[in-house]
Amino acid sequence: MSALDRKKLGAAFLAAREKRALSLRQVEERTGVSRSTIGRAERGHADGYVTADAVVILGAFYQIDPRDFVCLFHGNTPSGQTLMEPAG
């Protein structure tokens, strides 16, 4: 089983935005992703990942590959399971 580590990816998105000294509004204008979705994605909130489109668009904008944040888990679900290895 694999799962996206939303918290780590969100932290990477936030760090990339802050490094570029961009506001949420500026990222929204350049990507077409709403400020609320960007904010939720940066916090790792599940609602920020409802569509893969937002993750792919933000990843491309920040030059971050979301696949680097996919982890493999032993068992049927990542909840409470032991991390086996990072993907990639």
Tab-separated table of N, CA, C and O in Angstrom:
chain	number	residue	atom	x	y	z
A	1	MET	N	0.848	-1.177	0.000
A	1	MET	CA	0.000	0.000	0.000
A	1	MET	C	0.893	1.238	0.000
A	1	MET	O	1.938	1.261	0.620
A	2	SER	N	0.460	2.238	-0.693
A	2	SER	CA	1.210	3.483	-0.701
A	2	SER	C	0.287	4.633	-0.331
A	2	SER	O	-0.926	4.534	-0.473
A	3	ALA	N	0.874	5.695	0.159
A	3	ALA	CA	0.101	6.878	0.541
A	3	ALA	C	0.967	8.110	0.367
A	3	ALA	O	2.186	8.057	0.525
A	4	LEU	N	0.310	9.199	0.051
A	4	LEU	CA	0.990	10.481	-0.071
A	4	LEU	C	1.183	11.065	1.324
A	4	LEU	O	0.235	11.150	2.099
A	5	ASP	N	2.404	11.438	1.650
A	5	ASP	CA	2.674	12.088	2.932
A	5	ASP	C	2.316	13.562	2.767
A	5	ASP	O	3.137	14.393	2.385
A	6	ARG	N	1.039	13.872	3.013
A	6	ARG	CA	0.507	15.216	2.801
A	6	ARG	C	1.220	16.260	3.648
A	6	ARG	O	1.432	17.380	3.200
A	7	LYS	N	1.565	15.902	4.866
A	7	LYS	CA	2.214	16.874	5.770
A	7	LYS	C	3.578	17.307	5.229
A	7	LYS	O	3.901	18.487	5.209
A	8	LYS	N	4.389	16.345	4.807
A	8	LYS	CA	5.721	16.678	4.294
A	8	LYS	C	5.638	17.417	2.963
A	8	LYS	O	6.388	18.361	2.722
A	9	LEU	N	4.727	17.000	2.103
A	9	LEU	CA	4.564	17.694	0.830
A	9	LEU	C	4.063	19.109	1.064
A	9	LEU	O	4.557	20.064	0.456
A	10	GLY	N	3.113	19.266	1.969
A	10	GLY	CA	2.603	20.596	2.296
A	10	GLY	C	3.692	21.498	2.838
A	10	GLY	O	3.786	22.674	2.471
A	11	ALA	N	4.524	20.949	3.707
A	11	ALA	CA	5.637	21.729	4.254
A	11	ALA	C	6.609	22.137	3.151
A	11	ALA	O	7.152	23.248	3.163
A	12	ALA	N	6.815	21.255	2.185
A	12	ALA	CA	7.701	21.584	1.053
A	12	ALA	C	7.086	22.689	0.193
A	12	ALA	O	7.797	23.601	-0.249
A	13	PHE	N	5.769	22.628	-0.046
A	13	PHE	CA	5.093	23.684	-0.797
A	13	PHE	C	5.221	25.028	-0.070
A	13	PHE	O	5.535	26.047	-0.670
A	14	LEU	N	4.971	25.023	1.237
A	14	LEU	CA	5.055	26.246	2.027
A	14	LEU	C	6.472	26.818	2.005
A	14	LEU	O	6.677	28.014	1.790
A	15	ALA	N	7.456	25.962	2.205
A	15	ALA	CA	8.856	26.416	2.202
A	15	ALA	C	9.232	27.006	0.841
A	15	ALA	O	9.918	28.029	0.772
A	16	ALA	N	8.762	26.387	-0.236
A	16	ALA	CA	9.069	26.886	-1.581
A	16	ALA	C	8.417	28.243	-1.812
A	16	ALA	O	9.032	29.146	-2.393
A	17	ARG	N	7.181	28.405	-1.345
A	17	ARG	CA	6.497	29.689	-1.508
A	17	ARG	C	7.194	30.773	-0.696
A	17	ARG	O	7.425	31.879	-1.188
A	18	GLU	N	7.541	30.451	0.558
A	18	GLU	CA	8.216	31.431	1.401
A	18	GLU	C	9.600	31.784	0.863
A	18	GLU	O	10.005	32.942	0.924
A	19	LYS	N	10.313	30.811	0.334
A	19	LYS	CA	11.638	31.067	-0.234
A	19	LYS	C	11.548	32.056	-1.389
A	19	LYS	O	12.435	32.887	-1.579
A	20	ARG	N	10.462	31.984	-2.138
A	20	ARG	CA	10.253	32.881	-3.275
A	20	ARG	C	9.558	34.185	-2.866
A	20	ARG	O	9.311	35.044	-3.691
A	21	ALA	N	9.238	34.300	-1.574
A	21	ALA	CA	8.560	35.490	-1.031
A	21	ALA	C	7.268	35.802	-1.797
A	21	ALA	O	6.993	36.944	-2.135
A	22	LEU	N	6.479	34.756	-2.043
A	22	LEU	CA	5.215	34.902	-2.748
A	22	LEU	C	4.052	34.831	-1.780
A	22	LEU	O	4.074	34.047	-0.827
A	23	SER	N	3.029	35.614	-2.041
A	23	SER	CA	1.796	35.533	-1.250
A	23	SER	C	0.909	34.445	-1.852
A	23	SER	O	1.118	33.999	-2.986
A	24	LEU	N	-0.090	34.043	-1.087
A	24	LEU	CA	-1.059	33.082	-1.612
A	24	LEU	C	-1.730	33.643	-2.863
A	24	LEU	O	-1.966	32.916	-3.834
A	25	ARG	N	-2.033	34.913	-2.836
A	25	ARG	CA	-2.681	35.557	-3.990
A	25	ARG	C	-1.795	35.476	-5.243
A	25	ARG	O	-2.273	35.203	-6.335
A	26	GLN	N	-0.510	35.703	-5.072
A	26	GLN	CA	0.404	35.644	-6.217
A	26	GLN	C	0.475	34.232	-6.798
A	26	GLN	O	0.493	34.056	-8.014
A	27	VAL	N	0.519	33.228	-5.925
A	27	VAL	CA	0.553	31.845	-6.408
A	27	VAL	C	-0.765	31.519	-7.108
A	27	VAL	O	-0.774	30.885	-8.167
A	28	GLU	N	-1.871	31.977	-6.539
A	28	GLU	CA	-3.175	31.759	-7.159
A	28	GLU	C	-3.212	32.365	-8.569
A	28	GLU	O	-3.659	31.714	-9.520
A	29	GLU	N	-2.730	33.590	-8.698
A	29	GLU	CA	-2.732	34.272	-9.997
A	29	GLU	C	-1.871	33.542	-11.021
A	29	GLU	O	-2.214	33.485	-12.199
A	30	ARG	N	-0.779	32.970	-10.577
A	30	ARG	CA	0.162	32.319	-11.505
A	30	ARG	C	-0.202	30.879	-11.827
A	30	ARG	O	0.233	30.357	-12.859
A	31	THR	N	-0.966	30.231	-10.926
A	31	THR	CA	-1.272	28.817	-11.131
A	31	THR	C	-2.732	28.533	-11.448
A	31	THR	O	-3.052	27.487	-12.010
A	32	GLY	N	-3.619	29.422	-11.029
A	32	GLY	CA	-5.044	29.161	-11.187
A	32	GLY	C	-5.627	28.312	-10.073
A	32	GLY	O	-6.816	28.017	-10.062
A	33	VAL	N	-4.796	27.924	-9.108
A	33	VAL	CA	-5.255	27.165	-7.939
A	33	VAL	C	-5.704	28.179	-6.894
A	33	VAL	O	-4.981	29.145	-6.619
A	34	SER	N	-6.873	27.979	-6.320
A	34	SER	CA	-7.411	28.953	-5.372
A	34	SER	C	-6.535	29.072	-4.124
A	34	SER	O	-5.871	28.116	-3.715
A	35	ARG	N	-6.563	30.272	-3.525
A	35	ARG	CA	-5.787	30.508	-2.298
A	35	ARG	C	-6.177	29.539	-1.200
A	35	ARG	O	-5.318	29.061	-0.457
A	36	SER	N	-7.465	29.256	-1.083
A	36	SER	CA	-7.894	28.339	-0.020
A	36	SER	C	-7.334	26.937	-0.241
A	36	SER	O	-6.908	26.278	0.709
A	37	THR	N	-7.296	26.491	-1.494
A	37	THR	CA	-6.723	25.170	-1.795
A	37	THR	C	-5.229	25.159	-1.539
A	37	THR	O	-4.682	24.207	-0.983
A	38	ILE	N	-4.543	26.239	-1.909
A	38	ILE	CA	-3.095	26.333	-1.665
A	38	ILE	C	-2.817	26.272	-0.164
A	38	ILE	O	-1.944	25.533	0.289
A	39	GLY	N	-3.576	27.037	0.604
A	39	GLY	CA	-3.402	27.042	2.058
A	39	GLY	C	-3.645	25.677	2.672
A	39	GLY	O	-2.876	25.228	3.534
A	40	ARG	N	-4.702	25.003	2.224
A	40	ARG	CA	-4.975	23.661	2.751
A	40	ARG	C	-3.883	22.684	2.346
A	40	ARG	O	-3.468	21.835	3.136
A	41	ALA	N	-3.389	22.819	1.123
A	41	ALA	CA	-2.307	21.939	0.673
A	41	ALA	C	-1.055	22.161	1.514
A	41	ALA	O	-0.390	21.207	1.913
A	42	GLU	N	-0.740	23.418	1.815
A	42	GLU	CA	0.448	23.721	2.615
A	42	GLU	C	0.322	23.195	4.041
A	42	GLU	O	1.333	22.863	4.665
A	43	ARG	N	-0.896	23.114	4.555
A	43	ARG	CA	-1.107	22.580	5.904
A	43	ARG	C	-1.234	21.060	5.910
A	43	ARG	O	-1.338	20.445	6.968
A	44	GLY	N	-1.248	20.458	4.727
A	44	GLY	CA	-1.375	19.009	4.643
A	44	GLY	C	-2.777	18.525	4.908
A	44	GLY	O	-2.996	17.346	5.170
A	45	HIS	N	-3.737	19.417	4.820
A	45	HIS	CA	-5.131	19.068	5.061
A	45	HIS	C	-5.646	18.213	3.909
A	45	HIS	O	-5.357	18.490	2.747
A	46	ALA	N	-6.399	17.198	4.219
A	46	ALA	CA	-6.898	16.271	3.198
A	46	ALA	C	-7.690	16.983	2.109
A	46	ALA	O	-7.637	16.591	0.943
A	47	ASP	N	-8.419	18.040	2.438
A	47	ASP	CA	-9.205	18.762	1.437
A	47	ASP	C	-8.326	19.378	0.360
A	47	ASP	O	-8.778	19.630	-0.751
A	48	GLY	N	-7.083	19.659	0.675
A	48	GLY	CA	-6.162	20.221	-0.305
A	48	GLY	C	-5.740	19.215	-1.349
A	48	GLY	O	-5.127	19.551	-2.345
A	49	TYR	N	-6.060	17.965	-1.114
A	49	TYR	CA	-5.633	16.889	-2.001
A	49	TYR	C	-6.823	16.157	-2.598
A	49	TYR	O	-6.702	15.031	-3.033
A	50	VAL	N	-7.969	16.820	-2.640
A	50	VAL	CA	-9.159	16.204	-3.217
A	50	VAL	C	-8.929	15.916	-4.693
A	50	VAL	O	-9.316	14.878	-5.193
A	51	THR	N	-8.288	16.826	-5.398
A	51	THR	CA	-7.977	16.591	-6.801
A	51	THR	C	-6.476	16.515	-6.988
A	51	THR	O	-5.714	17.255	-6.365
A	52	ALA	N	-6.090	15.631	-7.841
A	52	ALA	CA	-4.672	15.519	-8.165
A	52	ALA	C	-4.213	16.732	-8.954
A	52	ALA	O	-3.031	17.085	-8.917
A	53	ASP	N	-5.146	17.390	-9.633
A	53	ASP	CA	-4.795	18.562	-10.436
A	53	ASP	C	-4.047	19.608	-9.617
A	53	ASP	O	-3.012	20.122	-10.050
A	54	ALA	N	-4.571	19.950	-8.446
A	54	ALA	CA	-3.948	20.991	-7.620
A	54	ALA	C	-2.538	20.573	-7.207
A	54	ALA	O	-1.612	21.389	-7.239
A	55	VAL	N	-2.364	19.327	-6.835
A	55	VAL	CA	-1.049	18.841	-6.412
A	55	VAL	C	-0.075	18.889	-7.581
A	55	VAL	O	1.069	19.328	-7.436
A	56	VAL	N	-0.516	18.461	-8.740
A	56	VAL	CA	0.351	18.453	-9.917
A	56	VAL	C	0.712	19.882	-10.325
A	56	VAL	O	1.871	20.181	-10.616
A	57	ILE	N	-0.268	20.771	-10.331
A	57	ILE	CA	-0.026	22.164	-10.720
A	57	ILE	C	0.936	22.835	-9.749
A	57	ILE	O	1.901	23.487	-10.160
A	58	LEU	N	0.690	22.679	-8.449
A	58	LEU	CA	1.580	23.286	-7.455
A	58	LEU	C	2.971	22.669	-7.520
A	58	LEU	O	3.978	23.371	-7.408
A	59	GLY	N	3.029	21.362	-7.700
A	59	GLY	CA	4.328	20.701	-7.819
A	59	GLY	C	5.130	21.235	-8.995
A	59	GLY	O	6.326	21.515	-8.869
A	60	ALA	N	4.469	21.406	-10.123
A	60	ALA	CA	5.155	21.941	-11.304
A	60	ALA	C	5.605	23.383	-11.065
A	60	ALA	O	6.721	23.761	-11.419
A	61	PHE	N	4.726	24.166	-10.451
A	61	PHE	CA	5.055	25.571	-10.182
A	61	PHE	C	6.272	25.691	-9.270
A	61	PHE	O	7.162	26.502	-9.504
A	62	TYR	N	6.315	24.873	-8.216
A	62	TYR	CA	7.421	24.930	-7.253
A	62	TYR	C	8.598	24.033	-7.633
A	62	TYR	O	9.588	23.974	-6.926
A	63	GLN	N	8.469	23.308	-8.738
A	63	GLN	CA	9.487	22.349	-9.174
A	63	GLN	C	9.730	21.292	-8.098
A	63	GLN	O	10.868	20.962	-7.747
A	64	ILE	N	8.610	20.782	-7.573
A	64	ILE	CA	8.631	19.718	-6.568
A	64	ILE	C	7.856	18.543	-7.142
A	64	ILE	O	6.727	18.707	-7.603
A	65	ASP	N	8.446	17.360	-7.134
A	65	ASP	CA	7.771	16.172	-7.649
A	65	ASP	C	6.988	15.517	-6.510
A	65	ASP	O	7.593	14.963	-5.583
A	66	PRO	N	5.656	15.580	-6.553
A	66	PRO	CA	4.852	14.975	-5.482
A	66	PRO	C	5.116	13.482	-5.283
A	66	PRO	O	4.946	12.964	-4.188
A	67	ARG	N	5.601	12.815	-6.326
A	67	ARG	CA	5.897	11.380	-6.184
A	67	ARG	C	7.003	11.126	-5.176
A	67	ARG	O	7.102	10.027	-4.616
A	68	ASP	N	7.826	12.128	-4.916
A	68	ASP	CA	8.884	11.978	-3.915
A	68	ASP	C	8.310	11.885	-2.504
A	68	ASP	O	9.045	11.577	-1.558
A	69	PHE	N	7.025	12.166	-2.348
A	69	PHE	CA	6.379	12.171	-1.041
A	69	PHE	C	5.401	11.009	-0.874
A	69	PHE	O	4.559	11.026	0.011
A	70	VAL	N	5.526	10.009	-1.738
A	70	VAL	CA	4.714	8.803	-1.625
A	70	VAL	C	5.527	7.778	-0.855
A	70	VAL	O	6.689	7.529	-1.165
A	71	CYS	N	4.905	7.201	0.162
A	71	CYS	CA	5.572	6.200	0.996
A	71	CYS	C	4.843	4.872	0.861
A	71	CYS	O	3.630	4.833	0.680
A	72	LEU	N	5.589	3.811	0.979
A	72	LEU	CA	5.019	2.474	0.934
A	72	LEU	C	4.822	1.971	2.356
A	72	LEU	O	5.679	2.163	3.217
A	73	PHE	N	3.692	1.331	2.590
A	73	PHE	CA	3.364	0.814	3.916
A	73	PHE	C	3.103	-0.678	3.841
A	73	PHE	O	2.641	-1.188	2.826
A	74	HIS	N	3.371	-1.350	4.913
A	74	HIS	CA	3.056	-2.769	5.031
A	74	HIS	C	1.620	-2.880	5.513
A	74	HIS	O	1.239	-2.253	6.489
A	75	GLY	N	0.813	-3.663	4.844
A	75	GLY	CA	-0.576	-3.843	5.253
A	75	GLY	C	-1.525	-3.190	4.277
A	75	GLY	O	-1.137	-2.659	3.244
A	76	ASN	N	-2.801	-3.192	4.639
A	76	ASN	CA	-3.830	-2.685	3.744
A	76	ASN	C	-4.011	-1.180	3.799
A	76	ASN	O	-4.491	-0.578	2.858
A	77	THR	N	-3.677	-0.564	4.924
A	77	THR	CA	-3.853	0.879	5.044
A	77	THR	C	-2.626	1.484	5.704
A	77	THR	O	-1.951	0.829	6.499
A	78	PRO	N	-2.346	2.760	5.415
A	78	PRO	CA	-1.195	3.394	6.055
A	78	PRO	C	-1.443	3.732	7.518
A	78	PRO	O	-0.511	3.892	8.277
A	79	SER	N	-2.680	3.815	7.926
A	79	SER	CA	-3.008	4.202	9.290
A	79	SER	C	-2.517	3.156	10.282
A	79	SER	O	-2.947	2.014	10.274
A	80	GLY	N	-1.588	3.560	11.104
A	80	GLY	CA	-1.090	2.663	12.142
A	80	GLY	C	-0.146	1.597	11.644
A	80	GLY	O	0.264	0.725	12.406
A	81	GLN	N	0.239	1.645	10.379
A	81	GLN	CA	1.124	0.626	9.834
A	81	GLN	C	2.569	1.123	9.871
A	81	GLN	O	2.840	2.300	10.016
A	82	THR	N	3.481	0.218	9.688
A	82	THR	CA	4.895	0.528	9.710
A	82	THR	C	5.358	0.928	8.316
A	82	THR	O	5.062	0.247	7.341
A	83	LEU	N	6.082	2.011	8.226
A	83	LEU	CA	6.642	2.478	6.965
A	83	LEU	C	7.713	1.503	6.516
A	83	LEU	O	8.608	1.164	7.273
A	84	MET	N	7.604	1.045	5.273
A	84	MET	CA	8.584	0.111	4.749
A	84	MET	C	9.739	0.842	4.067
A	84	MET	O	10.895	0.625	4.376
A	85	GLU	N	9.418	1.709	3.127
A	85	GLU	CA	10.447	2.427	2.396
A	85	GLU	C	9.821	3.571	1.631
A	85	GLU	O	8.665	3.492	1.241
A	86	PRO	N	10.556	4.644	1.430
A	86	PRO	CA	10.023	5.724	0.600
A	86	PRO	C	10.048	5.309	-0.860
A	86	PRO	O	10.910	4.529	-1.265
A	87	ALA	N	9.102	5.801	-1.624
A	87	ALA	CA	9.099	5.529	-3.054
A	87	ALA	C	10.169	6.384	-3.717
A	87	ALA	O	10.550	7.421	-3.228
A	88	GLY	N	10.604	5.958	-4.884
A	88	GLY	CA	11.537	6.787	-5.651
A	88	GLY	C	12.878	6.338	-5.525
A	88	GLY	O	13.844	6.095	-5.698
